[in-house]
């Protein structure tokens, strides 16, 4: 029983750690830019620029790689989507139309799919040592 618990503790702490770190990374990259840019034709863009979202993704790749390479696969697959979903909900919840929940749902599903795929690739490559699986 104790041995199983000792195997579970790193997984749970990785999930919790990534679920806490991810909203902080969101705040660092996206939390400070809340205004929309008005274009000359009257249309609006934003509030985020592409470089901010790319920075967020690249920053989260570090902890994802760390966890996946140590075979803590549940950490990035659960922790990062939970953190991004919470951050998106908090950041977008002042929308009066209520459509922000569509965006939050898209963040949740998209981040779950992408983190699962990237985690699986990293774990596979780290296990076999080569991307093609040959030894």
Short mmCIF file of N, CA and C in Angstrom, two decimals, residues 2 8 11 14 16 18 20 35 37 40 43 48 51 64 80 90 100 116 119:
data_model
loop_
_atom_site.label_atom_id
_atom_site.label_comp_id
_atom_site.label_asym_id
_atom_site.label_seq_id
_atom_site.Cartn_x
_atom_site.Cartn_y
_atom_site.Cartn_z
N UNK A 2 1.88 1.27 0.85
CA UNK A 2 2.74 2.44 0.95
C UNK A 2 3.54 2.66 -0.33
N UNK A 8 2.16 7.38 -6.40
CA UNK A 8 1.09 8.31 -6.71
C UNK A 8 1.42 9.75 -6.35
N UNK A 11 2.96 11.95 -9.16
CA UNK A 11 1.95 12.26 -10.18
C UNK A 11 1.01 13.36 -9.70
N UNK A 14 2.72 16.73 -9.42
CA UNK A 14 2.95 17.31 -10.75
C UNK A 14 1.67 17.91 -11.30
N UNK A 16 -0.91 19.04 -9.56
CA UNK A 16 -1.20 20.24 -8.77
C UNK A 16 -0.24 21.37 -9.11
N UNK A 18 1.47 21.93 -11.90
CA UNK A 18 1.18 22.51 -13.23
C UNK A 18 -0.14 23.26 -13.25
N UNK A 20 -1.23 25.03 -10.87
CA UNK A 20 -0.98 26.31 -10.21
C UNK A 20 -0.07 27.20 -11.07
N UNK A 35 -6.97 45.41 -23.74
CA UNK A 35 -7.67 46.33 -24.65
C UNK A 35 -7.64 45.78 -26.08
N UNK A 37 -7.58 46.51 -30.16
CA UNK A 37 -7.03 47.48 -31.10
C UNK A 37 -8.06 47.76 -32.18
N UNK A 40 -8.06 50.86 -38.91
CA UNK A 40 -8.54 52.02 -39.67
C UNK A 40 -9.93 51.82 -40.28
N UNK A 43 -12.84 47.91 -37.65
CA UNK A 43 -12.89 46.59 -37.02
C UNK A 43 -11.92 46.56 -35.83
N UNK A 48 -5.31 39.92 -27.48
CA UNK A 48 -3.96 39.34 -27.47
C UNK A 48 -3.33 39.40 -28.84
N UNK A 51 2.23 36.93 -30.76
CA UNK A 51 3.47 36.67 -30.05
C UNK A 51 3.22 36.35 -28.58
N UNK A 64 5.99 20.95 -19.38
CA UNK A 64 5.41 19.76 -20.01
C UNK A 64 6.51 18.76 -20.34
N UNK A 80 -2.10 21.18 -17.00
CA UNK A 80 -2.06 22.32 -17.92
C UNK A 80 -3.46 22.69 -18.43
N UNK A 90 -11.44 32.96 -15.62
CA UNK A 90 -11.25 34.15 -14.79
C UNK A 90 -11.03 35.40 -15.65
N UNK A 100 -18.39 33.88 -23.58
CA UNK A 100 -17.04 33.54 -23.14
C UNK A 100 -16.94 32.06 -22.79
N UNK A 116 -2.07 16.19 -24.44
CA UNK A 116 -2.03 14.73 -24.48
C UNK A 116 -1.16 14.25 -25.64
N UNK A 119 2.59 15.21 -24.94
CA UNK A 119 3.09 14.36 -23.85
C UNK A 119 3.35 12.94 -24.35
#
